[in-house]
């Protein structure tokens, strides 16, 4: 059994999974866990294996110590990494810019290039580079592979890629729509033709990845022609803590009239907006509770969220010139039948009919939730970004 170690390194955390890429879903995960609060007085690190979770606390001064603690955790649960036939390490990278159109084996040059894209992802890319350096030191004999959130969208058509601002400035500062969540949109959209036994070349799909971050994509013949995230993951749908699409003048207005700084605006729109700004929590389950209690504030938040999803659905149907499949995925897309239903309610004239009974479950396996007469097939297809990353990384194993 070959396994792949998948790492998502953030500025103060490292999430990891040891995965058997030959298996599906939860079965593929040999172990998973995270290191949290790196650099703070008291850090935490954990592992889940065989239904058991171990968590410890310690001061974790840096990523190197954090990852060593993870290796120690593997030994503690009796999983000697030397015996797990780890054939590659897959690193999630948020921003691949114009430099990376597909997964790539990491060497010193690649690390420099990923670091050079930091102005486009200041919170993420520097943290990924830290994780890569540390992981290469600890596991030097196997290939390390960078898998980019943007790669699937690297060839977006100009019409959806370009921001209509002065093009010399856009060029100089690499301002374009890069998209994000690409690993998930690719993984899910590639499963659909197989699941439906349809020719991928003719299939028009709209994918809604509704998690804490949320994005939509329009896929024709297996290739994305549009996606809702832009220069950064801020654009598009309403999210847990991001506002999504907004008139850029709101920024100018608040900076001029409210005296907010650039960094404060960045934090406001990325971390304090979206669902959190409207109900005080970014967790959809809290919104579900408000809805169950007929709370008007909750209803307003729900309506704003649904309105944005519907706006993208309509736009993408027009861009695709029709539609064959709608897919819901990620936390909310998989687990909230109410949200799925609201997003597609009243669209029968567009050929979209949801089967309420089929929809009325949390889904952990691919499921069709449209009626047999619905012109557009509506599905839930659970995503698994770590499994997708492990399969990309496996391609580079010796
Ligand atoms: P991330 O974007 O962090 O990877 P996920 O795809 O795991 O997130 O989705 C997290 C979101 O899913 C959260 O907003 C959470 O509230 C929501 N969620 C999880 N379980 C449920 C549920 N049973 N019903 C509704 N929403 C849920």
mmCIF file of C-alpha atoms and ligand atoms in Angstrom:
data_model
loop_
_atom_site.group_PDB
_atom_site.id
_atom_site.type_symbol
_atom_site.label_atom_id
_atom_site.label_comp_id
_atom_site.label_asym_id
_atom_site.label_seq_id
_atom_site.Cartn_x
_atom_site.Cartn_y
_atom_site.Cartn_z
ATOM 1 C CA UNK A 1 0.000 0.000 0.000
ATOM 2 C CA UNK A 2 1.587 3.277 -1.131
ATOM 3 C CA UNK A 3 0.606 6.409 0.756
ATOM 4 C CA UNK A 4 0.964 10.141 0.169
ATOM 5 C CA UNK A 5 1.474 12.721 2.888
ATOM 6 C CA UNK A 6 -0.662 15.806 2.189
ATOM 7 C CA UNK A 7 0.234 19.083 3.871
ATOM 8 C CA UNK A 8 -1.654 22.373 4.038
ATOM 9 C CA UNK A 9 0.689 24.781 5.745
ATOM 10 C CA UNK A 10 -0.756 28.041 7.037
ATOM 11 C CA UNK A 11 0.896 30.917 8.866
ATOM 12 C CA UNK A 12 0.218 29.483 12.327
ATOM 13 C CA UNK A 13 -1.046 25.987 11.517
ATOM 14 C CA UNK A 14 -0.243 22.833 9.579
ATOM 15 C CA UNK A 15 -3.093 20.540 8.521
ATOM 16 C CA UNK A 16 -2.045 17.101 7.329
ATOM 17 C CA UNK A 17 -3.410 13.786 6.100
ATOM 18 C CA UNK A 18 -1.716 10.519 5.289
ATOM 19 C CA UNK A 19 -3.692 9.155 2.359
ATOM 20 C CA UNK A 20 -3.943 5.952 0.389
ATOM 21 C CA UNK A 21 -4.776 7.406 -3.048
ATOM 22 C CA UNK A 22 -6.067 4.070 -4.301
ATOM 23 C CA UNK A 23 -9.100 4.228 -2.002
ATOM 24 C CA UNK A 24 -12.155 6.508 -2.007
ATOM 25 C CA UNK A 25 -13.635 8.945 0.521
ATOM 26 C CA UNK A 26 -12.981 8.418 4.214
ATOM 27 C CA UNK A 27 -11.479 4.973 3.538
ATOM 28 C CA UNK A 28 -8.508 6.689 1.889
ATOM 29 C CA UNK A 29 -7.472 8.523 5.069
ATOM 30 C CA UNK A 30 -4.907 6.547 7.071
ATOM 31 C CA UNK A 31 -4.434 9.376 9.568
ATOM 32 C CA UNK A 32 -5.154 13.095 9.782
ATOM 33 C CA UNK A 33 -4.658 15.980 12.146
ATOM 34 C CA UNK A 34 -3.233 19.394 12.656
ATOM 35 C CA UNK A 35 -0.723 21.573 14.436
ATOM 36 C CA UNK A 36 -2.264 24.816 15.619
ATOM 37 C CA UNK A 37 -1.179 28.088 17.211
ATOM 38 C CA UNK A 38 2.411 27.824 16.052
ATOM 39 C CA UNK A 39 4.435 30.698 17.494
ATOM 40 C CA UNK A 40 2.027 31.367 20.365
ATOM 41 C CA UNK A 41 2.676 30.516 24.023
ATOM 42 C CA UNK A 42 0.607 27.355 23.996
ATOM 43 C CA UNK A 43 0.209 25.378 20.767
ATOM 44 C CA UNK A 44 -1.865 22.250 20.062
ATOM 45 C CA UNK A 45 -1.161 19.236 17.897
ATOM 46 C CA UNK A 46 -3.350 16.264 17.118
ATOM 47 C CA UNK A 47 -3.776 13.044 15.174
ATOM 48 C CA UNK A 48 -6.843 11.000 14.252
ATOM 49 C CA UNK A 49 -6.253 7.363 13.399
ATOM 50 C CA UNK A 50 -8.518 4.313 13.527
ATOM 51 C CA UNK A 51 -11.379 6.293 15.075
ATOM 52 C CA UNK A 52 -9.196 7.580 17.896
ATOM 53 C CA UNK A 53 -8.015 11.151 18.422
ATOM 54 C CA UNK A 54 -4.973 12.197 20.404
ATOM 55 C CA UNK A 55 -4.333 15.861 21.161
ATOM 56 C CA UNK A 56 -1.437 17.415 23.070
ATOM 57 C CA UNK A 57 -0.435 20.913 24.035
ATOM 58 C CA UNK A 58 3.060 22.341 23.964
ATOM 59 C CA UNK A 59 4.896 25.446 22.988
ATOM 60 C CA UNK A 60 5.441 25.121 19.226
ATOM 61 C CA UNK A 61 7.886 27.883 18.293
ATOM 62 C CA UNK A 62 7.987 27.219 14.544
ATOM 63 C CA UNK A 63 6.855 24.989 11.678
ATOM 64 C CA UNK A 64 9.931 22.737 11.984
ATOM 65 C CA UNK A 65 9.084 21.830 15.571
ATOM 66 C CA UNK A 66 5.415 21.451 14.578
ATOM 67 C CA UNK A 67 6.095 18.935 11.852
ATOM 68 C CA UNK A 68 8.532 16.976 14.027
ATOM 69 C CA UNK A 69 5.751 16.723 16.642
ATOM 70 C CA UNK A 70 3.489 15.277 13.934
ATOM 71 C CA UNK A 71 6.078 12.610 13.124
ATOM 72 C CA UNK A 72 6.277 11.831 16.858
ATOM 73 C CA UNK A 73 2.462 11.521 16.940
ATOM 74 C CA UNK A 74 2.598 8.912 14.174
ATOM 75 C CA UNK A 75 5.002 6.875 16.334
ATOM 76 C CA UNK A 76 2.741 7.371 19.355
ATOM 77 C CA UNK A 77 -0.225 5.754 17.568
ATOM 78 C CA UNK A 78 2.023 2.971 16.271
ATOM 79 C CA UNK A 79 2.163 4.235 12.676
ATOM 80 C CA UNK A 80 5.842 4.275 11.832
ATOM 81 C CA UNK A 81 6.086 6.485 8.736
ATOM 82 C CA UNK A 82 9.006 4.344 7.454
ATOM 83 C CA UNK A 83 6.584 1.420 7.248
ATOM 84 C CA UNK A 84 3.795 3.351 5.496
ATOM 85 C CA UNK A 85 5.494 3.368 2.081
ATOM 86 C CA UNK A 86 5.117 7.147 1.763
ATOM 87 C CA UNK A 87 5.926 7.747 -1.904
ATOM 88 C CA UNK A 88 5.309 11.510 -2.179
ATOM 89 C CA UNK A 89 4.342 14.618 -0.240
ATOM 90 C CA UNK A 90 1.593 16.828 -1.700
ATOM 91 C CA UNK A 91 1.574 20.489 -0.687
ATOM 92 C CA UNK A 92 -1.537 22.616 -1.152
ATOM 93 C CA UNK A 93 -0.664 26.034 -2.594
ATOM 94 C CA UNK A 94 -3.288 28.785 -2.797
ATOM 95 C CA UNK A 95 -1.716 30.968 -5.494
ATOM 96 C CA UNK A 96 0.150 29.730 -8.565
ATOM 97 C CA UNK A 97 -0.239 33.031 -10.445
ATOM 98 C CA UNK A 98 0.766 33.033 -14.096
ATOM 99 C CA UNK A 99 3.656 30.663 -13.347
ATOM 100 C CA UNK A 100 1.961 27.338 -12.634
ATOM 101 C CA UNK A 101 -0.724 25.719 -14.765
ATOM 102 C CA UNK A 102 -0.445 22.244 -13.227
ATOM 103 C CA UNK A 103 1.082 20.402 -10.267
ATOM 104 C CA UNK A 104 4.866 20.567 -10.178
ATOM 105 C CA UNK A 105 7.698 18.766 -8.412
ATOM 106 C CA UNK A 106 9.189 21.081 -5.822
ATOM 107 C CA UNK A 107 12.831 22.134 -6.049
ATOM 108 C CA UNK A 108 14.649 25.271 -4.893
ATOM 109 C CA UNK A 109 13.591 27.212 -7.998
ATOM 110 C CA UNK A 110 9.926 26.286 -7.561
ATOM 111 C CA UNK A 111 10.081 27.405 -3.937
ATOM 112 C CA UNK A 112 11.528 30.746 -5.030
ATOM 113 C CA UNK A 113 8.791 31.130 -7.644
ATOM 114 C CA UNK A 114 6.032 30.340 -5.135
ATOM 115 C CA UNK A 115 7.592 32.885 -2.746
ATOM 116 C CA UNK A 116 7.681 35.436 -5.578
ATOM 117 C CA UNK A 117 3.879 35.179 -5.862
ATOM 118 C CA UNK A 118 3.432 36.243 -2.226
ATOM 119 C CA UNK A 119 2.174 39.751 -3.089
ATOM 120 C CA UNK A 120 -0.892 38.039 -4.610
ATOM 121 C CA UNK A 121 -1.437 35.811 -1.530
ATOM 122 C CA UNK A 122 0.380 37.470 1.362
ATOM 123 C CA UNK A 123 -1.178 35.293 4.054
ATOM 124 C CA UNK A 124 -0.811 32.001 2.236
ATOM 125 C CA UNK A 125 2.202 31.627 -0.040
ATOM 126 C CA UNK A 126 4.880 32.559 2.540
ATOM 127 C CA UNK A 127 3.336 29.995 4.904
ATOM 128 C CA UNK A 128 3.316 27.335 2.164
ATOM 129 C CA UNK A 129 7.006 27.995 1.501
ATOM 130 C CA UNK A 130 7.789 27.543 5.203
ATOM 131 C CA UNK A 131 5.941 24.218 5.217
ATOM 132 C CA UNK A 132 7.720 23.019 2.080
ATOM 133 C CA UNK A 133 11.177 23.787 3.416
ATOM 134 C CA UNK A 134 10.518 22.048 6.707
ATOM 135 C CA UNK A 135 8.868 19.006 5.115
ATOM 136 C CA UNK A 136 11.691 18.579 2.597
ATOM 137 C CA UNK A 137 14.203 18.578 5.469
ATOM 138 C CA UNK A 138 12.231 15.948 7.375
ATOM 139 C CA UNK A 139 11.315 13.748 4.372
ATOM 140 C CA UNK A 140 14.192 14.355 1.940
ATOM 141 C CA UNK A 141 14.118 11.129 -0.066
ATOM 142 C CA UNK A 142 10.688 11.380 -1.709
ATOM 143 C CA UNK A 143 9.304 13.851 -4.234
ATOM 144 C CA UNK A 144 7.466 16.871 -2.856
ATOM 145 C CA UNK A 145 4.758 18.183 -5.162
ATOM 146 C CA UNK A 146 3.009 21.566 -5.174
ATOM 147 C CA UNK A 147 -0.676 21.422 -6.139
ATOM 148 C CA UNK A 148 -2.156 24.834 -6.910
ATOM 149 C CA UNK A 149 -5.676 26.047 -6.105
ATOM 150 C CA UNK A 150 -5.497 28.252 -9.192
ATOM 151 C CA UNK A 151 -4.133 25.731 -11.741
ATOM 152 C CA UNK A 152 -7.487 24.403 -12.983
ATOM 153 C CA UNK A 153 -8.451 27.974 -13.936
ATOM 154 C CA UNK A 154 -5.124 28.928 -15.563
ATOM 155 C CA UNK A 155 -6.654 28.900 -19.049
ATOM 156 C CA UNK A 156 -9.870 30.799 -18.380
ATOM 157 C CA UNK A 157 -10.979 32.559 -21.565
ATOM 158 C CA UNK A 158 -9.927 36.226 -21.753
ATOM 159 C CA UNK A 159 -13.557 37.298 -21.411
ATOM 160 C CA UNK A 160 -13.775 35.943 -17.872
ATOM 161 C CA UNK A 161 -10.082 36.346 -16.987
ATOM 162 C CA UNK A 162 -9.613 40.065 -17.631
ATOM 163 C CA UNK A 163 -10.592 42.944 -15.356
ATOM 164 C CA UNK A 164 -11.468 45.988 -17.471
ATOM 165 C CA UNK A 165 -8.996 48.354 -15.790
ATOM 166 C CA UNK A 166 -6.033 50.043 -17.551
ATOM 167 C CA UNK A 167 -4.290 47.042 -19.072
ATOM 168 C CA UNK A 168 -0.746 48.318 -18.577
ATOM 169 C CA UNK A 169 -1.418 48.556 -14.839
ATOM 170 C CA UNK A 170 -3.112 45.141 -14.796
ATOM 171 C CA UNK A 171 -0.069 43.711 -16.586
ATOM 172 C CA UNK A 172 2.458 45.389 -14.325
ATOM 173 C CA UNK A 173 0.807 44.166 -11.116
ATOM 174 C CA UNK A 174 -0.378 40.768 -12.422
ATOM 175 C CA UNK A 175 -4.012 41.741 -11.856
ATOM 176 C CA UNK A 176 -6.325 39.161 -13.430
ATOM 177 C CA UNK A 177 -8.907 36.644 -12.316
ATOM 178 C CA UNK A 178 -7.046 33.542 -11.102
ATOM 179 C CA UNK A 179 -9.904 31.727 -9.354
ATOM 180 C CA UNK A 180 -9.407 29.396 -6.391
ATOM 181 C CA UNK A 181 -10.751 26.069 -5.048
ATOM 182 C CA UNK A 182 -9.591 24.703 -8.421
ATOM 183 C CA UNK A 183 -8.540 21.338 -7.011
ATOM 184 C CA UNK A 184 -12.077 20.813 -5.761
ATOM 185 C CA UNK A 185 -13.833 22.070 -8.923
ATOM 186 C CA UNK A 186 -11.620 19.810 -11.041
ATOM 187 C CA UNK A 187 -12.068 16.751 -8.810
ATOM 188 C CA UNK A 188 -15.847 17.112 -8.696
ATOM 189 C CA UNK A 189 -16.410 18.067 -12.340
ATOM 190 C CA UNK A 190 -14.315 15.125 -13.536
ATOM 191 C CA UNK A 191 -16.428 12.679 -11.560
ATOM 192 C CA UNK A 192 -19.735 13.851 -13.013
ATOM 193 C CA UNK A 193 -19.479 12.413 -16.580
ATOM 194 C CA UNK A 194 -18.376 9.092 -15.130
ATOM 195 C CA UNK A 195 -21.185 9.019 -12.568
ATOM 196 C CA UNK A 196 -23.805 9.890 -15.200
ATOM 197 C CA UNK A 197 -22.203 7.826 -17.972
ATOM 198 C CA UNK A 198 -22.138 10.922 -20.195
ATOM 199 C CA UNK A 199 -19.586 12.124 -22.726
ATOM 200 C CA UNK A 200 -17.493 14.805 -20.943
ATOM 201 C CA UNK A 201 -16.928 16.635 -24.251
ATOM 202 C CA UNK A 202 -20.555 17.751 -24.482
ATOM 203 C CA UNK A 203 -21.414 18.249 -20.831
ATOM 204 C CA UNK A 204 -22.227 21.732 -19.447
ATOM 205 C CA UNK A 205 -21.897 21.864 -15.676
ATOM 206 C CA UNK A 206 -22.200 24.464 -12.930
ATOM 207 C CA UNK A 207 -20.379 23.532 -9.725
ATOM 208 C CA UNK A 208 -21.246 25.218 -6.426
ATOM 209 C CA UNK A 209 -18.513 24.629 -3.834
ATOM 210 C CA UNK A 210 -20.274 25.927 -0.707
ATOM 211 C CA UNK A 211 -17.984 25.582 2.303
ATOM 212 C CA UNK A 212 -16.638 28.186 4.655
ATOM 213 C CA UNK A 213 -15.118 29.644 1.517
ATOM 214 C CA UNK A 214 -17.568 29.392 -1.393
ATOM 215 C CA UNK A 215 -17.163 29.496 -5.166
ATOM 216 C CA UNK A 216 -18.958 28.611 -8.376
ATOM 217 C CA UNK A 217 -17.606 27.483 -11.723
ATOM 218 C CA UNK A 218 -19.017 26.994 -15.219
ATOM 219 C CA UNK A 219 -17.537 23.972 -16.996
ATOM 220 C CA UNK A 220 -17.903 23.083 -20.661
ATOM 221 C CA UNK A 221 -16.308 19.942 -22.103
ATOM 222 C CA UNK A 222 -14.328 19.432 -18.889
ATOM 223 C CA UNK A 223 -12.784 22.929 -19.005
ATOM 224 C CA UNK A 224 -13.769 25.904 -16.854
ATOM 225 C CA UNK A 225 -15.038 28.920 -18.795
ATOM 226 C CA UNK A 226 -15.716 31.015 -15.701
ATOM 227 C CA UNK A 227 -15.368 30.954 -11.949
ATOM 228 C CA UNK A 228 -16.537 33.262 -9.197
ATOM 229 C CA UNK A 229 -13.289 33.866 -7.291
ATOM 230 C CA UNK A 230 -10.996 36.452 -8.828
ATOM 231 C CA UNK A 231 -7.590 37.952 -8.100
ATOM 232 C CA UNK A 232 -8.081 36.422 -4.661
ATOM 233 C CA UNK A 233 -10.763 34.235 -3.040
ATOM 234 C CA UNK A 234 -12.647 37.383 -1.986
ATOM 235 C CA UNK A 235 -14.722 37.754 -5.149
ATOM 236 C CA UNK A 236 -17.997 36.003 -5.869
ATOM 237 C CA UNK A 237 -20.438 34.273 -3.544
ATOM 238 C CA UNK A 238 -21.278 35.263 0.032
ATOM 239 C CA UNK A 239 -19.027 33.197 2.321
ATOM 240 C CA UNK A 240 -18.575 32.416 6.012
ATOM 241 C CA UNK A 241 -16.493 35.534 6.655
ATOM 242 C CA UNK A 242 -16.038 37.101 3.164
ATOM 243 C CA UNK A 243 -18.466 39.485 1.512
ATOM 244 C CA UNK A 244 -17.895 38.239 -2.045
ATOM 245 C CA UNK A 245 -18.820 40.640 -4.886
ATOM 246 C CA UNK A 246 -18.965 44.242 -3.779
ATOM 247 C CA UNK A 247 -18.792 47.628 -5.476
ATOM 248 C CA UNK A 248 -15.117 48.650 -5.135
ATOM 249 C CA UNK A 249 -16.377 52.118 -4.228
ATOM 250 C CA UNK A 250 -17.400 50.747 -0.841
ATOM 251 C CA UNK A 251 -13.658 50.513 -0.149
ATOM 252 C CA UNK A 252 -12.992 54.109 -1.226
ATOM 253 C CA UNK A 253 -16.012 55.335 0.717
ATOM 254 C CA UNK A 254 -15.082 53.588 3.978
ATOM 255 C CA UNK A 255 -11.447 54.648 3.700
ATOM 256 C CA UNK A 256 -12.392 58.274 3.030
ATOM 257 C CA UNK A 257 -15.351 58.612 5.361
ATOM 258 C CA UNK A 258 -14.517 56.037 8.042
ATOM 259 C CA UNK A 259 -10.754 56.476 8.136
ATOM 260 C CA UNK A 260 -10.116 52.756 7.724
ATOM 261 C CA UNK A 261 -6.668 51.657 6.563
ATOM 262 C CA UNK A 262 -5.992 49.263 3.696
ATOM 263 C CA UNK A 263 -5.194 46.453 6.127
ATOM 264 C CA UNK A 264 -8.345 47.115 8.134
ATOM 265 C CA UNK A 265 -10.422 46.955 4.940
ATOM 266 C CA UNK A 266 -8.700 43.709 3.962
ATOM 267 C CA UNK A 267 -9.501 42.191 7.356
ATOM 268 C CA UNK A 268 -13.072 43.522 7.323
ATOM 269 C CA UNK A 269 -13.943 42.049 3.922
ATOM 270 C CA UNK A 270 -12.042 38.758 4.328
ATOM 271 C CA UNK A 271 -12.607 37.920 7.980
ATOM 272 C CA UNK A 272 -15.476 39.936 9.391
ATOM 273 C CA UNK A 273 -18.021 39.988 6.589
ATOM 274 C CA UNK A 274 -20.307 37.459 4.897
ATOM 275 C CA UNK A 275 -22.536 35.282 7.077
ATOM 276 C CA UNK A 276 -20.530 36.262 10.159
ATOM 277 C CA UNK A 277 -21.305 39.936 9.646
ATOM 278 C CA UNK A 278 -25.008 39.277 9.269
ATOM 279 C CA UNK A 279 -25.674 36.816 12.120
ATOM 280 C CA UNK A 280 -22.558 36.997 14.330
ATOM 281 C CA UNK A 281 -21.348 33.496 13.414
ATOM 282 C CA UNK A 282 -19.784 32.114 10.244
ATOM 283 C CA UNK A 283 -21.205 28.644 10.871
ATOM 284 C CA UNK A 284 -24.176 27.694 8.670
ATOM 285 C CA UNK A 285 -25.471 25.466 11.434
ATOM 286 C CA UNK A 286 -26.068 28.601 13.514
ATOM 287 C CA UNK A 287 -27.932 30.106 10.573
ATOM 288 C CA UNK A 288 -30.001 26.897 10.361
ATOM 289 C CA UNK A 289 -30.919 27.333 14.036
ATOM 290 C CA UNK A 290 -32.009 30.941 13.440
ATOM 291 C CA UNK A 291 -34.104 29.839 10.462
ATOM 292 C CA UNK A 292 -35.748 27.110 12.534
ATOM 293 C CA UNK A 293 -36.642 29.788 15.102
ATOM 294 C CA UNK A 294 -38.106 32.038 12.321
ATOM 295 C CA UNK A 295 -35.607 34.744 13.228
ATOM 296 C CA UNK A 296 -35.893 37.721 10.807
ATOM 297 C CA UNK A 297 -32.157 38.508 10.949
ATOM 298 C CA UNK A 298 -31.419 34.906 10.022
ATOM 299 C CA UNK A 299 -33.965 35.059 7.193
ATOM 300 C CA UNK A 300 -32.322 38.167 5.765
ATOM 301 C CA UNK A 301 -28.887 36.528 5.810
ATOM 302 C CA UNK A 302 -30.298 33.396 4.177
ATOM 303 C CA UNK A 303 -31.927 35.498 1.452
ATOM 304 C CA UNK A 304 -28.707 37.403 0.704
ATOM 305 C CA UNK A 305 -26.753 34.133 0.474
ATOM 306 C CA UNK A 306 -29.317 32.487 -1.821
ATOM 307 C CA UNK A 307 -29.692 35.608 -3.983
ATOM 308 C CA UNK A 308 -25.974 35.546 -4.822
ATOM 309 C CA UNK A 309 -26.002 31.824 -5.661
ATOM 310 C CA UNK A 310 -29.001 32.325 -7.971
ATOM 311 C CA UNK A 311 -27.355 35.295 -9.653
ATOM 312 C CA UNK A 312 -24.331 33.143 -10.550
ATOM 313 C CA UNK A 313 -26.544 30.263 -11.641
ATOM 314 C CA UNK A 314 -28.374 32.498 -14.091
ATOM 315 C CA UNK A 315 -25.187 34.133 -15.354
ATOM 316 C CA UNK A 316 -23.448 30.814 -15.916
ATOM 317 C CA UNK A 317 -26.461 29.251 -17.658
ATOM 318 C CA UNK A 318 -26.314 32.137 -20.120
ATOM 319 C CA UNK A 319 -22.540 31.845 -20.544
ATOM 320 C CA UNK A 320 -22.819 28.104 -21.168
ATOM 321 C CA UNK A 321 -25.772 28.567 -23.528
ATOM 322 C CA UNK A 322 -27.813 26.026 -21.589
ATOM 323 C CA UNK A 323 -27.120 23.549 -18.827
ATOM 324 C CA UNK A 324 -26.933 19.806 -18.226
ATOM 325 C CA UNK A 325 -25.801 19.441 -14.616
ATOM 326 C CA UNK A 326 -25.712 21.436 -11.382
ATOM 327 C CA UNK A 327 -23.444 20.057 -8.658
ATOM 328 C CA UNK A 328 -23.351 20.997 -4.975
ATOM 329 C CA UNK A 329 -20.266 20.187 -2.932
ATOM 330 C CA UNK A 330 -18.292 21.060 0.276
ATOM 331 C CA UNK A 331 -19.655 21.454 3.838
ATOM 332 C CA UNK A 332 -22.864 23.374 3.118
ATOM 333 C CA UNK A 333 -23.391 21.935 -0.373
ATOM 334 C CA UNK A 334 -23.172 18.385 0.982
ATOM 335 C CA UNK A 335 -24.886 18.800 4.338
ATOM 336 C CA UNK A 336 -27.600 21.433 4.015
ATOM 337 C CA UNK A 337 -30.633 20.148 2.076
ATOM 338 C CA UNK A 338 -32.459 23.357 3.031
ATOM 339 C CA UNK A 339 -29.820 25.562 1.407
ATOM 340 C CA UNK A 340 -29.695 23.409 -1.735
ATOM 341 C CA UNK A 341 -33.463 23.590 -2.007
ATOM 342 C CA UNK A 342 -33.618 27.356 -1.487
ATOM 343 C CA UNK A 343 -30.953 27.950 -4.146
ATOM 344 C CA UNK A 344 -32.969 26.059 -6.779
ATOM 345 C CA UNK A 345 -36.516 26.843 -5.661
ATOM 346 C CA UNK A 346 -38.839 28.234 -8.341
ATOM 347 C CA UNK A 347 -36.570 27.448 -11.296
ATOM 348 C CA UNK A 348 -38.845 24.870 -12.953
ATOM 349 C CA UNK A 349 -39.210 27.090 -16.029
ATOM 350 C CA UNK A 350 -35.450 26.853 -16.468
ATOM 351 C CA UNK A 351 -35.690 23.053 -16.480
ATOM 352 C CA UNK A 352 -34.513 22.650 -12.882
ATOM 353 C CA UNK A 353 -36.709 20.465 -10.676
ATOM 354 C CA UNK A 354 -35.465 19.307 -7.272
ATOM 355 C CA UNK A 355 -36.866 16.066 -5.854
ATOM 356 C CA UNK A 356 -37.547 17.115 -2.259
ATOM 357 C CA UNK A 357 -37.427 13.576 -0.935
ATOM 358 C CA UNK A 358 -34.146 12.724 -2.674
ATOM 359 C CA UNK A 359 -32.668 16.059 -1.550
ATOM 360 C CA UNK A 360 -33.656 15.695 2.068
ATOM 361 C CA UNK A 361 -30.430 14.159 3.402
ATOM 362 C CA UNK A 362 -26.874 15.006 4.265
ATOM 363 C CA UNK A 363 -24.785 13.383 1.568
ATOM 364 C CA UNK A 364 -21.525 11.521 1.906
ATOM 365 C CA UNK A 365 -21.742 9.794 -1.477
ATOM 366 C CA UNK A 366 -22.614 11.144 -4.941
ATOM 367 C CA UNK A 367 -26.399 11.471 -5.212
ATOM 368 C CA UNK A 368 -28.865 12.761 -7.813
ATOM 369 C CA UNK A 369 -31.420 15.093 -6.216
ATOM 370 C CA UNK A 370 -33.426 16.202 -9.285
ATOM 371 C CA UNK A 371 -36.693 14.642 -10.439
ATOM 372 C CA UNK A 372 -36.610 12.146 -13.332
ATOM 373 C CA UNK A 373 -38.315 14.779 -15.529
ATOM 374 C CA UNK A 374 -35.900 17.609 -14.691
ATOM 375 C CA UNK A 375 -34.102 18.744 -17.845
ATOM 376 C CA UNK A 376 -31.069 19.692 -15.751
ATOM 377 C CA UNK A 377 -29.630 16.951 -13.532
ATOM 378 C CA UNK A 378 -28.917 18.205 -10.018
ATOM 379 C CA UNK A 379 -26.376 16.287 -7.963
ATOM 380 C CA UNK A 380 -24.447 16.354 -4.720
ATOM 381 C CA UNK A 381 -20.877 15.144 -5.226
ATOM 382 C CA UNK A 382 -18.746 15.228 -2.058
ATOM 383 C CA UNK A 383 -15.413 16.887 -2.623
ATOM 384 C CA UNK A 384 -12.115 15.681 -1.208
ATOM 385 C CA UNK A 385 -9.306 18.137 -1.846
ATOM 386 C CA UNK A 386 -6.720 16.125 0.084
ATOM 387 C CA UNK A 387 -7.466 12.965 -1.898
ATOM 388 C CA UNK A 388 -7.238 14.965 -5.132
ATOM 389 C CA UNK A 389 -3.894 16.444 -4.041
ATOM 390 C CA UNK A 390 -2.607 12.970 -3.120
ATOM 391 C CA UNK A 391 -3.491 11.666 -6.586
ATOM 392 C CA UNK A 392 -1.748 14.587 -8.281
ATOM 393 C CA UNK A 393 1.335 14.014 -6.100
ATOM 394 C CA UNK A 394 1.313 10.286 -6.803
ATOM 395 C CA UNK A 395 2.033 11.040 -10.487
ATOM 396 C CA UNK A 396 5.504 12.180 -9.429
ATOM 397 C CA UNK A 397 6.330 9.132 -7.279
ATOM 398 C CA UNK A 398 9.195 7.004 -8.517
HETATM 399 P P1 LIG B 1 -13.777 24.714 4.438
HETATM 400 O O1 LIG B 1 -14.149 25.732 3.419
HETATM 401 O O2 LIG B 1 -13.248 25.290 5.708
HETATM 402 O O3 LIG B 1 -13.012 23.533 3.902
HETATM 403 P P2 LIG B 1 -16.093 22.945 4.625
HETATM 404 O O4 LIG B 1 -16.222 22.586 3.199
HETATM 405 O O5 LIG B 1 -15.763 21.858 5.585
HETATM 406 O O6 LIG B 1 -15.156 24.188 4.903
HETATM 407 O O7 LIG B 1 -17.470 23.610 5.071
HETATM 408 C C1 LIG B 1 -17.610 24.251 6.276
HETATM 409 C C2 LIG B 1 -19.007 24.836 6.328
HETATM 410 O O8 LIG B 1 -19.968 23.771 6.279
HETATM 411 C C3 LIG B 1 -19.279 25.633 7.576
HETATM 412 O O9 LIG B 1 -19.865 26.864 7.254
HETATM 413 C C4 LIG B 1 -20.270 24.780 8.325
HETATM 414 O O10 LIG B 1 -21.145 25.511 9.041
HETATM 415 C C5 LIG B 1 -20.989 24.056 7.208
HETATM 416 N N1 LIG B 1 -21.627 22.840 7.704
HETATM 417 C C6 LIG B 1 -21.041 21.776 8.261
HETATM 418 N N2 LIG B 1 -21.976 20.872 8.636
HETATM 419 C C7 LIG B 1 -23.176 21.401 8.312
HETATM 420 C C8 LIG B 1 -24.538 20.975 8.456
HETATM 421 N N3 LIG B 1 -24.841 19.819 9.007
HETATM 422 N N4 LIG B 1 -25.512 21.790 7.994
HETATM 423 C C9 LIG B 1 -25.210 22.977 7.444
HETATM 424 N N5 LIG B 1 -23.966 23.431 7.277
HETATM 425 C C10 LIG B 1 -22.965 22.660 7.712
#
